[in-house]
Amino acid sequence: MSTLIKRSTLFLTAILLFTTVFFSSHTFATTTQDQYSDNLIPKMTSHTAPSGIASASQEYGPMYAAWKAFNRSTSQSYEDTWEPPIPTGWLAYEFASPQVISKYTIKNITPRLSSDMNRAPKDWTFEGWNEQTQAWDILDTRTSEINWIGGEKREYTFNNVTPYKKYRLNVKANNGGIYVSIDELEMMSKITEPTEPPTEPTEPPTEPTEPPTEPDSNRALIEITLLNGAIKEFDLSMSEVNAFINWYEAKASGSGSISFAIDKHGNNKGPFKSRKDYIIFDKIINFEVSEY
């Protein structure tokens, strides 16, 4: 009996020792959850309005123009889609400034005849125009996308960290129809955030640690309009305004953090040391600065 107890004790001690060594020598990564922006392409009303450029390899006619795949229409009309007179072709959108796209969606047409269902794309590449090499970079490849239904929207994600101004969907084959047709094409960027965000961002946005005190005559109101229609207004010193503009221009050129922290200053209500608004770059439509 005493021998059995000693063996059991030694066995348990070995398990505890292994567990302690294993967990002390291994670091476990925090899981992250990918989040994506809304569609970054505005509701187009022509090839160039309100901004950017919609284009295509061919268009069957004005009723099937490239921009109609970006007009966010819910119409089920054939004349509200992009369609070339052949079963292949490319559809493109050029942003006003470079964007890092890592998700896109394709919405199928709602055909009048069941035989027209085979106009949906089957094989394609999603590409970004490389200004340096003057060539298209293939970012995503899809094959055998079959069994579409009318009005169906499919989502596609891929890894991309490079900003491009112009992207295109290059259809190599459709599902057997005489034409290829696309009702809507959307493009989104990825925002990766930890599931349990830390109290401070891992990469603090560019900002002065202690904004210098500015005289009342050297200040400005900055008004920021966001994609969701919200308008943010802040009363800041000119040094803070300049810091925001420098961050925005750097991010538009493809460098810097995705967010910028603006100190609320006198609007710091509650038992807090400070309160800040974090402005996300790809949510900004425009901003206005009024000095006083």
JSON list of C-alpha atoms in Angstrom, two decimals, residues 138-261:
[
{"chain": "A", "resi": 138, "resn": "ILE", "atom": "CA", "xyz": [-3.47, 40.32, -58.93]},
{"chain": "A", "resi": 139, "resn": "LEU", "atom": "CA", "xyz": [-4.84, 40.51, -55.37]},
{"chain": "A", "resi": 140, "resn": "ASP", "atom": "CA", "xyz": [-7.47, 37.75, -55.42]},
{"chain": "A", "resi": 141, "resn": "THR", "atom": "CA", "xyz": [-8.37, 34.86, -57.77]},
{"chain": "A", "resi": 142, "resn": "ARG", "atom": "CA", "xyz": [-11.70, 33.01, -57.90]},
{"chain": "A", "resi": 143, "resn": "THR", "atom": "CA", "xyz": [-12.76, 30.06, -60.03]},
{"chain": "A", "resi": 144, "resn": "SER", "atom": "CA", "xyz": [-15.91, 27.97, -60.44]},
{"chain": "A", "resi": 145, "resn": "GLU", "atom": "CA", "xyz": [-18.28, 30.48, -58.80]},
{"chain": "A", "resi": 146, "resn": "ILE", "atom": "CA", "xyz": [-21.48, 28.75, -59.92]},
{"chain": "A", "resi": 147, "resn": "ASN", "atom": "CA", "xyz": [-25.14, 28.28, -58.91]},
{"chain": "A", "resi": 148, "resn": "TRP", "atom": "CA", "xyz": [-25.92, 32.00, -58.59]},
{"chain": "A", "resi": 149, "resn": "ILE", "atom": "CA", "xyz": [-29.52, 33.00, -57.89]},
{"chain": "A", "resi": 150, "resn": "GLY", "atom": "CA", "xyz": [-31.23, 36.23, -58.94]},
{"chain": "A", "resi": 151, "resn": "GLY", "atom": "CA", "xyz": [-30.23, 39.25, -56.85]},
{"chain": "A", "resi": 152, "resn": "GLU", "atom": "CA", "xyz": [-27.70, 37.23, -54.80]},
{"chain": "A", "resi": 153, "resn": "LYS", "atom": "CA", "xyz": [-24.76, 39.13, -53.25]},
{"chain": "A", "resi": 154, "resn": "ARG", "atom": "CA", "xyz": [-21.52, 37.26, -52.51]},
{"chain": "A", "resi": 155, "resn": "GLU", "atom": "CA", "xyz": [-18.65, 38.55, -50.34]},
{"chain": "A", "resi": 156, "resn": "TYR", "atom": "CA", "xyz": [-14.95, 37.94, -50.91]},
{"chain": "A", "resi": 157, "resn": "THR", "atom": "CA", "xyz": [-12.03, 38.81, -48.61]},
{"chain": "A", "resi": 158, "resn": "PHE", "atom": "CA", "xyz": [-8.26, 38.65, -49.13]},
{"chain": "A", "resi": 159, "resn": "ASN", "atom": "CA", "xyz": [-5.05, 39.88, -47.53]},
{"chain": "A", "resi": 160, "resn": "ASN", "atom": "CA", "xyz": [-3.81, 43.27, -48.76]},
{"chain": "A", "resi": 161, "resn": "VAL", "atom": "CA", "xyz": [-1.77, 46.02, -47.11]},
{"chain": "A", "resi": 162, "resn": "THR", "atom": "CA", "xyz": [-0.94, 48.05, -50.23]},
{"chain": "A", "resi": 163, "resn": "PRO", "atom": "CA", "xyz": [-2.96, 51.17, -51.10]},
{"chain": "A", "resi": 164, "resn": "TYR", "atom": "CA", "xyz": [-4.08, 51.44, -54.73]},
{"chain": "A", "resi": 165, "resn": "LYS", "atom": "CA", "xyz": [-6.12, 54.18, -56.40]},
{"chain": "A", "resi": 166, "resn": "LYS", "atom": "CA", "xyz": [-7.65, 51.93, -59.05]},
{"chain": "A", "resi": 167, "resn": "TYR", "atom": "CA", "xyz": [-9.11, 48.44, -58.69]},
{"chain": "A", "resi": 168, "resn": "ARG", "atom": "CA", "xyz": [-10.83, 46.21, -61.22]},
{"chain": "A", "resi": 169, "resn": "LEU", "atom": "CA", "xyz": [-12.75, 42.94, -61.44]},
{"chain": "A", "resi": 170, "resn": "ASN", "atom": "CA", "xyz": [-11.35, 41.08, -64.45]},
{"chain": "A", "resi": 171, "resn": "VAL", "atom": "CA", "xyz": [-13.86, 38.40, -65.54]},
{"chain": "A", "resi": 172, "resn": "LYS", "atom": "CA", "xyz": [-12.22, 35.54, -67.44]},
{"chain": "A", "resi": 173, "resn": "ALA", "atom": "CA", "xyz": [-15.40, 33.47, -67.88]},
{"chain": "A", "resi": 174, "resn": "ASN", "atom": "CA", "xyz": [-19.09, 33.62, -66.99]},
{"chain": "A", "resi": 175, "resn": "ASN", "atom": "CA", "xyz": [-21.51, 30.77, -66.33]},
{"chain": "A", "resi": 176, "resn": "GLY", "atom": "CA", "xyz": [-22.25, 30.17, -70.03]},
{"chain": "A", "resi": 177, "resn": "GLY", "atom": "CA", "xyz": [-24.37, 33.16, -71.09]},
{"chain": "A", "resi": 178, "resn": "ILE", "atom": "CA", "xyz": [-23.84, 35.26, -74.21]},
{"chain": "A", "resi": 179, "resn": "TYR", "atom": "CA", "xyz": [-22.96, 38.29, -71.99]},
{"chain": "A", "resi": 180, "resn": "VAL", "atom": "CA", "xyz": [-21.50, 38.82, -68.53]},
{"chain": "A", "resi": 181, "resn": "SER", "atom": "CA", "xyz": [-23.64, 40.99, -66.23]},
{"chain": "A", "resi": 182, "resn": "ILE", "atom": "CA", "xyz": [-22.98, 42.56, -62.82]},
{"chain": "A", "resi": 183, "resn": "ASP", "atom": "CA", "xyz": [-25.66, 44.39, -60.86]},
{"chain": "A", "resi": 184, "resn": "GLU", "atom": "CA", "xyz": [-23.47, 45.95, -58.12]},
{"chain": "A", "resi": 185, "resn": "LEU", "atom": "CA", "xyz": [-19.76, 45.87, -57.17]},
{"chain": "A", "resi": 186, "resn": "GLU", "atom": "CA", "xyz": [-18.69, 47.13, -53.71]},
{"chain": "A", "resi": 187, "resn": "MET", "atom": "CA", "xyz": [-15.22, 47.58, -52.14]},
{"chain": "A", "resi": 188, "resn": "MET", "atom": "CA", "xyz": [-14.28, 47.74, -48.43]},
{"chain": "A", "resi": 189, "resn": "SER", "atom": "CA", "xyz": [-11.16, 48.11, -46.28]},
{"chain": "A", "resi": 190, "resn": "LYS", "atom": "CA", "xyz": [-10.28, 45.98, -43.24]},
{"chain": "A", "resi": 191, "resn": "ILE", "atom": "CA", "xyz": [-10.02, 47.34, -39.70]},
{"chain": "A", "resi": 192, "resn": "THR", "atom": "CA", "xyz": [-8.42, 44.81, -37.34]},
{"chain": "A", "resi": 193, "resn": "GLU", "atom": "CA", "xyz": [-9.13, 45.34, -33.65]},
{"chain": "A", "resi": 194, "resn": "PRO", "atom": "CA", "xyz": [-8.44, 43.09, -30.64]},
{"chain": "A", "resi": 195, "resn": "THR", "atom": "CA", "xyz": [-11.51, 41.37, -29.18]},
{"chain": "A", "resi": 196, "resn": "GLU", "atom": "CA", "xyz": [-10.68, 43.00, -25.84]},
{"chain": "A", "resi": 197, "resn": "PRO", "atom": "CA", "xyz": [-9.17, 46.38, -26.75]},
{"chain": "A", "resi": 198, "resn": "PRO", "atom": "CA", "xyz": [-6.48, 47.65, -24.38]},
{"chain": "A", "resi": 199, "resn": "THR", "atom": "CA", "xyz": [-7.04, 50.86, -22.48]},
{"chain": "A", "resi": 200, "resn": "GLU", "atom": "CA", "xyz": [-4.46, 52.51, -24.72]},
{"chain": "A", "resi": 201, "resn": "PRO", "atom": "CA", "xyz": [-3.97, 51.78, -28.46]},
{"chain": "A", "resi": 202, "resn": "THR", "atom": "CA", "xyz": [-0.97, 49.55, -29.24]},
{"chain": "A", "resi": 203, "resn": "GLU", "atom": "CA", "xyz": [0.28, 52.19, -31.68]},
{"chain": "A", "resi": 204, "resn": "PRO", "atom": "CA", "xyz": [-0.64, 55.57, -30.20]},
{"chain": "A", "resi": 205, "resn": "PRO", "atom": "CA", "xyz": [-1.86, 58.04, -32.82]},
{"chain": "A", "resi": 206, "resn": "THR", "atom": "CA", "xyz": [0.40, 60.94, -33.59]},
{"chain": "A", "resi": 207, "resn": "GLU", "atom": "CA", "xyz": [-0.29, 63.72, -31.10]},
{"chain": "A", "resi": 208, "resn": "PRO", "atom": "CA", "xyz": [1.69, 66.02, -28.80]},
{"chain": "A", "resi": 209, "resn": "THR", "atom": "CA", "xyz": [2.01, 64.51, -25.30]},
{"chain": "A", "resi": 210, "resn": "GLU", "atom": "CA", "xyz": [1.06, 67.82, -23.76]},
{"chain": "A", "resi": 211, "resn": "PRO", "atom": "CA", "xyz": [-0.38, 70.28, -26.27]},
{"chain": "A", "resi": 212, "resn": "PRO", "atom": "CA", "xyz": [1.25, 73.69, -25.73]},
{"chain": "A", "resi": 213, "resn": "THR", "atom": "CA", "xyz": [-0.94, 76.47, -24.47]},
{"chain": "A", "resi": 214, "resn": "GLU", "atom": "CA", "xyz": [-1.89, 78.75, -27.33]},
{"chain": "A", "resi": 215, "resn": "PRO", "atom": "CA", "xyz": [-3.18, 82.32, -27.06]},
{"chain": "A", "resi": 216, "resn": "ASP", "atom": "CA", "xyz": [-6.90, 82.77, -27.73]},
{"chain": "A", "resi": 217, "resn": "SER", "atom": "CA", "xyz": [-6.13, 84.53, -31.02]},
{"chain": "A", "resi": 218, "resn": "ASN", "atom": "CA", "xyz": [-4.29, 81.47, -32.44]},
{"chain": "A", "resi": 219, "resn": "ARG", "atom": "CA", "xyz": [-7.08, 78.89, -32.49]},
{"chain": "A", "resi": 220, "resn": "ALA", "atom": "CA", "xyz": [-9.48, 77.36, -34.97]},
{"chain": "A", "resi": 221, "resn": "LEU", "atom": "CA", "xyz": [-12.71, 75.41, -35.27]},
{"chain": "A", "resi": 222, "resn": "ILE", "atom": "CA", "xyz": [-12.25, 72.16, -37.24]},
{"chain": "A", "resi": 223, "resn": "GLU", "atom": "CA", "xyz": [-15.39, 70.54, -38.63]},
{"chain": "A", "resi": 224, "resn": "ILE", "atom": "CA", "xyz": [-15.05, 66.90, -39.79]},
{"chain": "A", "resi": 225, "resn": "THR", "atom": "CA", "xyz": [-17.77, 65.28, -41.94]},
{"chain": "A", "resi": 226, "resn": "LEU", "atom": "CA", "xyz": [-17.95, 61.46, -41.73]},
{"chain": "A", "resi": 227, "resn": "LEU", "atom": "CA", "xyz": [-19.29, 58.86, -44.14]},
{"chain": "A", "resi": 228, "resn": "ASN", "atom": "CA", "xyz": [-22.35, 58.20, -41.96]},
{"chain": "A", "resi": 229, "resn": "GLY", "atom": "CA", "xyz": [-23.36, 61.88, -42.19]},
{"chain": "A", "resi": 230, "resn": "ALA", "atom": "CA", "xyz": [-22.18, 62.78, -38.68]},
{"chain": "A", "resi": 231, "resn": "ILE", "atom": "CA", "xyz": [-20.34, 66.09, -38.24]},
{"chain": "A", "resi": 232, "resn": "LYS", "atom": "CA", "xyz": [-17.68, 66.43, -35.53]},
{"chain": "A", "resi": 233, "resn": "GLU", "atom": "CA", "xyz": [-16.65, 69.94, -34.40]},
{"chain": "A", "resi": 234, "resn": "PHE", "atom": "CA", "xyz": [-13.63, 70.71, -32.20]},
{"chain": "A", "resi": 235, "resn": "ASP", "atom": "CA", "xyz": [-12.20, 73.97, -30.81]},
{"chain": "A", "resi": 236, "resn": "LEU", "atom": "CA", "xyz": [-8.43, 73.45, -31.03]},
{"chain": "A", "resi": 237, "resn": "SER", "atom": "CA", "xyz": [-5.13, 75.29, -31.01]},
{"chain": "A", "resi": 238, "resn": "MET", "atom": "CA", "xyz": [-3.48, 75.71, -34.41]},
{"chain": "A", "resi": 239, "resn": "SER", "atom": "CA", "xyz": [-0.71, 73.30, -33.40]},
{"chain": "A", "resi": 240, "resn": "GLU", "atom": "CA", "xyz": [-3.34, 70.61, -32.81]},
{"chain": "A", "resi": 241, "resn": "VAL", "atom": "CA", "xyz": [-5.03, 71.43, -36.14]},
{"chain": "A", "resi": 242, "resn": "ASN", "atom": "CA", "xyz": [-1.68, 71.24, -37.95]},
{"chain": "A", "resi": 243, "resn": "ALA", "atom": "CA", "xyz": [-0.94, 67.89, -36.28]},
{"chain": "A", "resi": 244, "resn": "PHE", "atom": "CA", "xyz": [-4.30, 66.55, -37.58]},
{"chain": "A", "resi": 245, "resn": "ILE", "atom": "CA", "xyz": [-3.63, 67.85, -41.12]},
{"chain": "A", "resi": 246, "resn": "ASN", "atom": "CA", "xyz": [-0.11, 66.35, -41.14]},
{"chain": "A", "resi": 247, "resn": "TRP", "atom": "CA", "xyz": [-1.52, 62.98, -40.02]},
{"chain": "A", "resi": 248, "resn": "TYR", "atom": "CA", "xyz": [-4.28, 63.09, -42.66]},
{"chain": "A", "resi": 249, "resn": "GLU", "atom": "CA", "xyz": [-1.86, 63.92, -45.51]},
{"chain": "A", "resi": 250, "resn": "ALA", "atom": "CA", "xyz": [0.59, 61.23, -44.38]},
{"chain": "A", "resi": 251, "resn": "LYS", "atom": "CA", "xyz": [-2.17, 58.61, -44.20]},
{"chain": "A", "resi": 252, "resn": "ALA", "atom": "CA", "xyz": [-3.46, 59.63, -47.64]},
{"chain": "A", "resi": 253, "resn": "SER", "atom": "CA", "xyz": [0.07, 58.91, -48.92]},
{"chain": "A", "resi": 254, "resn": "GLY", "atom": "CA", "xyz": [-0.07, 55.43, -47.40]},
{"chain": "A", "resi": 255, "resn": "SER", "atom": "CA", "xyz": [1.79, 55.84, -44.09]},
{"chain": "A", "resi": 256, "resn": "GLY", "atom": "CA", "xyz": [0.85, 56.39, -40.47]},
{"chain": "A", "resi": 257, "resn": "SER", "atom": "CA", "xyz": [-1.79, 55.00, -38.14]},
{"chain": "A", "resi": 258, "resn": "ILE", "atom": "CA", "xyz": [-5.42, 54.51, -39.21]},
{"chain": "A", "resi": 259, "resn": "SER", "atom": "CA", "xyz": [-6.78, 56.72, -36.39]},
{"chain": "A", "resi": 260, "resn": "PHE", "atom": "CA", "xyz": [-6.06, 60.15, -34.87]},
{"chain": "A", "resi": 261, "resn": "ALA", "atom": "CA", "xyz": [-6.90, 61.17, -31.30]}
]
